[in-house]
PDB file of C-alpha atoms in Angstrom:
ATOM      1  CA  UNK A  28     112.967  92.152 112.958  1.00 76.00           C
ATOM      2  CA  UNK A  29     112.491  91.906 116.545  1.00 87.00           C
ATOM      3  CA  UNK A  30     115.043  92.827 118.660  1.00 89.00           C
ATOM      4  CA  UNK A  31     115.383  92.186 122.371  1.00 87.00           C
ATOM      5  CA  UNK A  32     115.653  95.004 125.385  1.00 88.00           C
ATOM      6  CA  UNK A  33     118.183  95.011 127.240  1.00 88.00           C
ATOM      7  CA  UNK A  34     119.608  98.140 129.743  1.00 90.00           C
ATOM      8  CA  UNK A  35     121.997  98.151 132.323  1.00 86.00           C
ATOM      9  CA  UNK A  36     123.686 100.577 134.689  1.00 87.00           C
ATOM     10  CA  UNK A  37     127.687 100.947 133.311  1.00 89.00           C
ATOM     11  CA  UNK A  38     128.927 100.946 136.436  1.00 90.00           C
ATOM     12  CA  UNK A  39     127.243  97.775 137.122  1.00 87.00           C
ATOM     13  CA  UNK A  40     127.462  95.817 133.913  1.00 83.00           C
ATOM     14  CA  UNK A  41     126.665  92.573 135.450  1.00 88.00           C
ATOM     15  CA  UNK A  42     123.473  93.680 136.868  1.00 87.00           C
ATOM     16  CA  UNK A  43     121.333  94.297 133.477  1.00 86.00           C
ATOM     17  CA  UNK A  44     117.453  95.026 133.120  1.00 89.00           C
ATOM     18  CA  UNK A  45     115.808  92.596 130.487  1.00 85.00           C
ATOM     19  CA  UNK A  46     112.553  93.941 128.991  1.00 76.00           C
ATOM     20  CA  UNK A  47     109.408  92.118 129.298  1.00 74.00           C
ATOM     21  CA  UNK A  48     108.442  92.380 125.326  1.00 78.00           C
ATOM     22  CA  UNK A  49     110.745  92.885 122.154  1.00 85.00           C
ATOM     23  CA  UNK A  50     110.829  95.820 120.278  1.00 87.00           C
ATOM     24  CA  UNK A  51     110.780  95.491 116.925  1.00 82.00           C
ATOM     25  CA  UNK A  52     112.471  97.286 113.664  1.00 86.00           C
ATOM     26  CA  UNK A  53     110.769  97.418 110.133  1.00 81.00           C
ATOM     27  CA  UNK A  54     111.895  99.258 106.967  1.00 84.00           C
ATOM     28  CA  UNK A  55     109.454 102.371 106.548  1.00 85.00           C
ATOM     29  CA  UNK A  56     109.995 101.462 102.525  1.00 86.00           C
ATOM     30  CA  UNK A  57     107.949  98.140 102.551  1.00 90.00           C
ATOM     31  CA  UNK A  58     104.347  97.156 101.785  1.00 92.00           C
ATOM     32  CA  UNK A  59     102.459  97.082 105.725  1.00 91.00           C
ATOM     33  CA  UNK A  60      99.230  96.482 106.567  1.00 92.00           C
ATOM     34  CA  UNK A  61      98.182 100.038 108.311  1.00 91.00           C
ATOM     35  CA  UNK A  62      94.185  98.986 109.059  1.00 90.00           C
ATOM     36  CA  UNK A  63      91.554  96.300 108.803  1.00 92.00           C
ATOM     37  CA  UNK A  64      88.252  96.745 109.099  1.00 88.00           C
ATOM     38  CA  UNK A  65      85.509  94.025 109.423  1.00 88.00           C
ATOM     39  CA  UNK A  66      81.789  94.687 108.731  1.00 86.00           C
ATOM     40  CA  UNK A  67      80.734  91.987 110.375  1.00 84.00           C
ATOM     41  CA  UNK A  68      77.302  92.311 112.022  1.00 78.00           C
ATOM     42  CA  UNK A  69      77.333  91.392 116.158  1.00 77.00           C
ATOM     43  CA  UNK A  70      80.814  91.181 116.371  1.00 76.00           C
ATOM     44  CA  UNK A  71      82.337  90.624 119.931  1.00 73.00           C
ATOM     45  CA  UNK A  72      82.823  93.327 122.235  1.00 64.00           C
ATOM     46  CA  UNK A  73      86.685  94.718 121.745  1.00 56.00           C
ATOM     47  CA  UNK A  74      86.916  94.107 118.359  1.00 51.00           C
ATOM     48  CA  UNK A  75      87.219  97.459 117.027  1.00 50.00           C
ATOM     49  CA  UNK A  76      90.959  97.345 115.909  1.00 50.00           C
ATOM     50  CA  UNK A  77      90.614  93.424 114.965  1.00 64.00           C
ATOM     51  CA  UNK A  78      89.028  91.148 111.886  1.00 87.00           C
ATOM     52  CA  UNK A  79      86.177  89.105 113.679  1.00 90.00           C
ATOM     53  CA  UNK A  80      84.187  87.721 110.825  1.00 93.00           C
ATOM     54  CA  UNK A  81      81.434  85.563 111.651  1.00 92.00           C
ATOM     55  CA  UNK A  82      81.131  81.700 111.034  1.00 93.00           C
ATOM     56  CA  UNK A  83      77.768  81.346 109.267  1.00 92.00           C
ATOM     57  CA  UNK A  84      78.162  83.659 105.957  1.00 93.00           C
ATOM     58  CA  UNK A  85      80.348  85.845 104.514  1.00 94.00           C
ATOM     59  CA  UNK A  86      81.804  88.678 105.421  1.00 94.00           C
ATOM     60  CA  UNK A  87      83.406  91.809 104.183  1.00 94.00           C
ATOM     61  CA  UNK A  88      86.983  92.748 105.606  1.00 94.00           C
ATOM     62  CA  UNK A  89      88.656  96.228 104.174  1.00 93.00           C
ATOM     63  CA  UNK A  90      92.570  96.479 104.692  1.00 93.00           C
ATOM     64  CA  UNK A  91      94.636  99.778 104.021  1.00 93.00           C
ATOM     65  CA  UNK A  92      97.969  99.256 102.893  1.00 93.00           C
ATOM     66  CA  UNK A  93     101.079 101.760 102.778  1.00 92.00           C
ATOM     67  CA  UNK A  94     103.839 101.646  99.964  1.00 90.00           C
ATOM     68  CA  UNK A  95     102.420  99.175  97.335  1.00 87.00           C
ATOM     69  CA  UNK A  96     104.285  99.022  94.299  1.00 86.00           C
ATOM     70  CA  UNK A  97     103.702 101.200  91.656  1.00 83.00           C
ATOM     71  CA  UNK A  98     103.157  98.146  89.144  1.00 84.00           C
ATOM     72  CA  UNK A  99      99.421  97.930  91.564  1.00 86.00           C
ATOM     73  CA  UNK A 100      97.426  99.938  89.620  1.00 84.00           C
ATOM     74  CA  UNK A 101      93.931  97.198  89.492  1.00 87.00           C
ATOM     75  CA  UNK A 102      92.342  94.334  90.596  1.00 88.00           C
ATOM     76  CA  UNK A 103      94.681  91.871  88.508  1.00 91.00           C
ATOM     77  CA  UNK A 104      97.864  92.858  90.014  1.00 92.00           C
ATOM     78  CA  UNK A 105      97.164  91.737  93.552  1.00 93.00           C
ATOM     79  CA  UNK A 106      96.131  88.178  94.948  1.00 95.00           C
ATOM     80  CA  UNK A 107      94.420  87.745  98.973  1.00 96.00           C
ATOM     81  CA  UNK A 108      94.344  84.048  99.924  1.00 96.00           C
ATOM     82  CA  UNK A 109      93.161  82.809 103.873  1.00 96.00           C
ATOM     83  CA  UNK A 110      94.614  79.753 105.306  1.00 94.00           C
ATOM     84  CA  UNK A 111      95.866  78.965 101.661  1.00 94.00           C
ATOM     85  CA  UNK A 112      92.444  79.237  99.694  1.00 96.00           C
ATOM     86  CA  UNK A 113      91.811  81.985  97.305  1.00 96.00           C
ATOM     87  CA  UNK A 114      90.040  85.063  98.909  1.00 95.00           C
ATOM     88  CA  UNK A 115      87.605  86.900  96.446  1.00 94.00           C
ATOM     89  CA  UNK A 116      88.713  90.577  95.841  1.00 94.00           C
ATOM     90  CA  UNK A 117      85.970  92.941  95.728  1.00 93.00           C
ATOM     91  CA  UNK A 118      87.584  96.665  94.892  1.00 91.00           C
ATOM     92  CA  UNK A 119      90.919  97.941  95.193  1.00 89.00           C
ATOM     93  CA  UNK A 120      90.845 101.911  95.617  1.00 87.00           C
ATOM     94  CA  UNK A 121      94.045 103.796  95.069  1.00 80.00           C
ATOM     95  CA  UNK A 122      94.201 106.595  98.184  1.00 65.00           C
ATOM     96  CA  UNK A 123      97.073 109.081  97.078  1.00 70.00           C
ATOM     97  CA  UNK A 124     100.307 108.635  95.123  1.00 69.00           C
ATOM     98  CA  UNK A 125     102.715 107.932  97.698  1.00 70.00           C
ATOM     99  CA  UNK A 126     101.196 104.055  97.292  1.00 73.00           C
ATOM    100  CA  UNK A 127      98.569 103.693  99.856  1.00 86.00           C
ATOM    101  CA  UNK A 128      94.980 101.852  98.640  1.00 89.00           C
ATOM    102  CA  UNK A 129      92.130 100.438 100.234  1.00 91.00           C
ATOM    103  CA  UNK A 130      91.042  96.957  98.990  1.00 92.00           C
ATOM    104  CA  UNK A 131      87.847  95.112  99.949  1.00 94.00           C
ATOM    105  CA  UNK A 132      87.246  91.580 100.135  1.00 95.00           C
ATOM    106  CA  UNK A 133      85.148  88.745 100.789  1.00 95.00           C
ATOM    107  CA  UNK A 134      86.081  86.301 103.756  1.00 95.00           C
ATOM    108  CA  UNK A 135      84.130  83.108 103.362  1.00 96.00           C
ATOM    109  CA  UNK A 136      82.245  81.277 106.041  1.00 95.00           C
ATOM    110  CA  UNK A 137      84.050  78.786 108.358  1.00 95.00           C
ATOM    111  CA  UNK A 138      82.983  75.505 110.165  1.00 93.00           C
ATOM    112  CA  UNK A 139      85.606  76.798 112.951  1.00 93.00           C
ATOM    113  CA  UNK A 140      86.326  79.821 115.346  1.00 90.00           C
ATOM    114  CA  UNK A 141      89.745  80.858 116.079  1.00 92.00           C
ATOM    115  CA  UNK A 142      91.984  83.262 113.833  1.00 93.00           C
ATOM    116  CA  UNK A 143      93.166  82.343 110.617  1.00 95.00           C
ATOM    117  CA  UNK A 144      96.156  83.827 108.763  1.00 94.00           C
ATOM    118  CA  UNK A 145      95.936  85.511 104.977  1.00 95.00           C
ATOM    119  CA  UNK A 146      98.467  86.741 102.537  1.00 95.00           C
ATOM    120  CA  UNK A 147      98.149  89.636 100.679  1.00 95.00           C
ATOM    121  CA  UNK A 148     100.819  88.815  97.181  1.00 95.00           C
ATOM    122  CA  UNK A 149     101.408  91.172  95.189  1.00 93.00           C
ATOM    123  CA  UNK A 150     102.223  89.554  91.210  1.00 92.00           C
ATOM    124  CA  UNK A 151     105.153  91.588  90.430  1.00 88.00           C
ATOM    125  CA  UNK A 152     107.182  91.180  93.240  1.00 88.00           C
ATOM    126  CA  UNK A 153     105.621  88.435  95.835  1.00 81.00           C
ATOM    127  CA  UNK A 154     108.409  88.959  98.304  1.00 87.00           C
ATOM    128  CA  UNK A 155     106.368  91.730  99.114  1.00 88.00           C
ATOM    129  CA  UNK A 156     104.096  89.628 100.737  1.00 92.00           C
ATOM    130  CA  UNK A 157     101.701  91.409 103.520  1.00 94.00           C
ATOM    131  CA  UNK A 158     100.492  89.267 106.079  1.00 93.00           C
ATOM    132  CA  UNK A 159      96.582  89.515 107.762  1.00 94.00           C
ATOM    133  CA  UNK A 160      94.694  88.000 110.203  1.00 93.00           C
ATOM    134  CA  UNK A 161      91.264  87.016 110.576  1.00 94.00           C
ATOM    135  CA  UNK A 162      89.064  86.033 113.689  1.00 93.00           C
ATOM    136  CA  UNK A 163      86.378  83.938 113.431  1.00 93.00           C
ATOM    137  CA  UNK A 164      83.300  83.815 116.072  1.00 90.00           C
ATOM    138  CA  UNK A 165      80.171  81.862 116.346  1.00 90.00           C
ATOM    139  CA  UNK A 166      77.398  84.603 115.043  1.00 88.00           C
ATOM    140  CA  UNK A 167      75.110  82.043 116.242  1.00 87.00           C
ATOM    141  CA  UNK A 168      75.095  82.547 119.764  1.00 88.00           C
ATOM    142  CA  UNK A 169      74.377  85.415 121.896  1.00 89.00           C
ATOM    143  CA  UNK A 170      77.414  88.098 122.713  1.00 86.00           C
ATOM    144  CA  UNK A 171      78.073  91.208 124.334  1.00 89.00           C
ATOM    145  CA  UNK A 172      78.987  93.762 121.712  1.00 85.00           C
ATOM    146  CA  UNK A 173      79.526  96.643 123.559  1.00 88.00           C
ATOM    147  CA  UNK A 174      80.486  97.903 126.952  1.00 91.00           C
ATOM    148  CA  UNK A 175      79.915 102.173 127.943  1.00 92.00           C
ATOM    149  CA  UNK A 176      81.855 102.598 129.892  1.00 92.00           C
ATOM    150  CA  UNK A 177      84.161  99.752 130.115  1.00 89.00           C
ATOM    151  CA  UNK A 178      85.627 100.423 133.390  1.00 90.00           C
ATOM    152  CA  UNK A 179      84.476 101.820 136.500  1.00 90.00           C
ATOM    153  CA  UNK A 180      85.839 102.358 140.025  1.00 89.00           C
ATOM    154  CA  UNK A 181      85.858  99.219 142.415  1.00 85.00           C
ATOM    155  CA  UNK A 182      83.481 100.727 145.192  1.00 86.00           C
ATOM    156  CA  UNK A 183      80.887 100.174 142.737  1.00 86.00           C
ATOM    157  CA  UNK A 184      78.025 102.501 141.349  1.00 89.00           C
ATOM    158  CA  UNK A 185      79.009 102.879 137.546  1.00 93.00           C
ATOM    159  CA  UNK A 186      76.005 103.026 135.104  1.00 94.00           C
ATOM    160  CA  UNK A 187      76.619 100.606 132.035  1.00 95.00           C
ATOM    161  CA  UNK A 188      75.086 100.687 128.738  1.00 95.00           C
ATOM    162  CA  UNK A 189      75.606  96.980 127.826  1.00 94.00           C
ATOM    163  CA  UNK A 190      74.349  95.457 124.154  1.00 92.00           C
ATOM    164  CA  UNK A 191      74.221  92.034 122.836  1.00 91.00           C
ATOM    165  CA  UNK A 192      73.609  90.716 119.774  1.00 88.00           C
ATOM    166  CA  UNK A 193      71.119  87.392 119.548  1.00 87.00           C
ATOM    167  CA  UNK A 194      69.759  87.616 122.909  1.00 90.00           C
ATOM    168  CA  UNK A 195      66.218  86.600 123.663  1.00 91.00           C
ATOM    169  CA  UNK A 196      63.955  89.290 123.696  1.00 92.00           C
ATOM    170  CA  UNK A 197      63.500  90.720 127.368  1.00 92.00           C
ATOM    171  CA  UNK A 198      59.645  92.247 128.112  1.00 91.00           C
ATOM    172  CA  UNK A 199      61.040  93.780 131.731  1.00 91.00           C
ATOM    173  CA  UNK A 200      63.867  93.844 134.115  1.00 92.00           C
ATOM    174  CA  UNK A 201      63.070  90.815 136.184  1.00 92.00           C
ATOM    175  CA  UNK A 202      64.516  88.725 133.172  1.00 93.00           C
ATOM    176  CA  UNK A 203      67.695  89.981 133.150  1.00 92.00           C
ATOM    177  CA  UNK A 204      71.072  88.901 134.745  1.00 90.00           C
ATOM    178  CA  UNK A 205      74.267  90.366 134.433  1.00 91.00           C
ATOM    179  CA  UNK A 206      77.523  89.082 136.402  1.00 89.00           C
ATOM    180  CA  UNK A 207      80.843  90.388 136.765  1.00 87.00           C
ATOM    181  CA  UNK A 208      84.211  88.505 137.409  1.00 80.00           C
ATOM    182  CA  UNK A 209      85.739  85.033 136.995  1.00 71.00           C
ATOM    183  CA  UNK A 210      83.770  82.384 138.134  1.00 61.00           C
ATOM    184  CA  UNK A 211      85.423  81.898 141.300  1.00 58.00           C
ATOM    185  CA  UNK A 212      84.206  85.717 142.492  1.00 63.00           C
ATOM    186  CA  UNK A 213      81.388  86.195 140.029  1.00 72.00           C
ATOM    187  CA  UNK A 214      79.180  89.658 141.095  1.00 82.00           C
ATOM    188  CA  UNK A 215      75.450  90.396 140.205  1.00 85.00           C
ATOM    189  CA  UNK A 216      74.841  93.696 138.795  1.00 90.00           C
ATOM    190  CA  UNK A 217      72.037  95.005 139.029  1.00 92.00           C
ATOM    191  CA  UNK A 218      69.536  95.878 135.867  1.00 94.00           C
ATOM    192  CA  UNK A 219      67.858  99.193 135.806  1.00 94.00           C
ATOM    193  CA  UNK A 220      66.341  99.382 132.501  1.00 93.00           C
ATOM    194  CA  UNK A 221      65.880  97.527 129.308  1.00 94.00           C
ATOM    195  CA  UNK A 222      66.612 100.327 126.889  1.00 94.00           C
ATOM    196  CA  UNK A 223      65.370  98.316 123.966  1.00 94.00           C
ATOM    197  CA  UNK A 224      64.922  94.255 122.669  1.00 93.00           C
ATOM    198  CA  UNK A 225      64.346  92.524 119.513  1.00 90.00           C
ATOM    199  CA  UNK A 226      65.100  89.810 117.651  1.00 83.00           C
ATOM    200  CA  UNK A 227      68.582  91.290 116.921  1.00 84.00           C
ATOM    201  CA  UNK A 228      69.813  93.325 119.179  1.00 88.00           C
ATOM    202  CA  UNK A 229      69.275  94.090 123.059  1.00 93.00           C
ATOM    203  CA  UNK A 230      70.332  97.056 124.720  1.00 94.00           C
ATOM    204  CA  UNK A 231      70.182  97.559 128.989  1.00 94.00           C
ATOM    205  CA  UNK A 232      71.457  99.548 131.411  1.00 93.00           C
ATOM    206  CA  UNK A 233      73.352  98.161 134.331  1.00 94.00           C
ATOM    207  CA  UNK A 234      74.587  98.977 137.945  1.00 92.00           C
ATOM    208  CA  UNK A 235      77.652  97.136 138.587  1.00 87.00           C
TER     209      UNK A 235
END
């Protein structure tokens, strides 16, 4: 469990350092959730290490999970549900012996954005529960998918290769903004070059 931080100086007791976060204890022996892995197409920019799924269809979300129970040896043994429905399981692949698999599923499509919470049970034992969680975005509307770099010194200068998903196709530079900042210190960049734009997918280069 989690497990607040506390340190102090013993000859001043009464003068402790509390931490900012928790730190938090789990038993190495237990069924965790190690990686999950969304194949969702134009998903936000940052969402390497997280489930976004997109709103209008389906989408495929693989999870790796460390010290399953032996009784897990197919499909049957194991039940996924999201928000409380029933999750369809696509493939369950068994890694090594020490009890880590790979199991695929299909995430529905939502009405909603925002993150919604799943349960991995396991039949034998379901207080082994493994928790998930999913996060929805509108694959409807443009978004930047990718930032390289994604930081750069404050004097300016740095080179970007920005790409967005569902952008309107862009026939020169002249079409293009890009800002920078919140909107009470918002910055123009400046485009150099449209590197490529369809339908899909739009790729420039920017000075910010």
């Amino acid at each position: 469990g989690l497990a607040d931080v506390i340190a102090f100086h013993r000859a001043f007791p009464a003068r402790p350092a509390f931490g900012a976060s928790a730190f938090e204890f789990f038993d190495p022996l237990l069924p965790a959730l190690e990686a999950i892995v969304s194949f969702a197409a134009g998903a936000p920019a940052g969402s390497q290490d997280a489930a976004f799924v997109q709103m209008s269809t389906t989408t495929v979300v693989r999870l790796e999970v460390s010290n399953a129970p032996s009784s897990v040896t197919k499909p049957s043994d194991i039940r996924f549900t999201l928000g409380g429905s029933p999750v369809t399981l696509l493939s369950l692949i068994t890694v090594d012996i020490t009890g880590i698999f790979e199991v695929s599923i299909r995430v529905p499509a939502s009405s909603e954005s925002g993150v919604v919470e799943g349960v991995l049970t396991f039949l034998a034992d379901a207080t082994l529960d493994v928790t998930f969680a999913v996060t929805y975005f509108n694959d409807r509307v443009p978004a930047v998918t990718s930032l390289s770099p994604s930081e750069g010194p404050e004097i300016g200068g740095t080179r970007i290769y920005i790409k967005i998903a569902r952008f309107p196709v862009i026939t020169s530079i002249s079409q293009a903004a890009v800002l920078f900042g919140e909107a009470s210190g918002l910055n123009y960049g400046t485009v150099l070059e449209v590197v490529e734009s369809d339908v899909t997918s739009t790729t420039m280069v920017v000075s910010a």
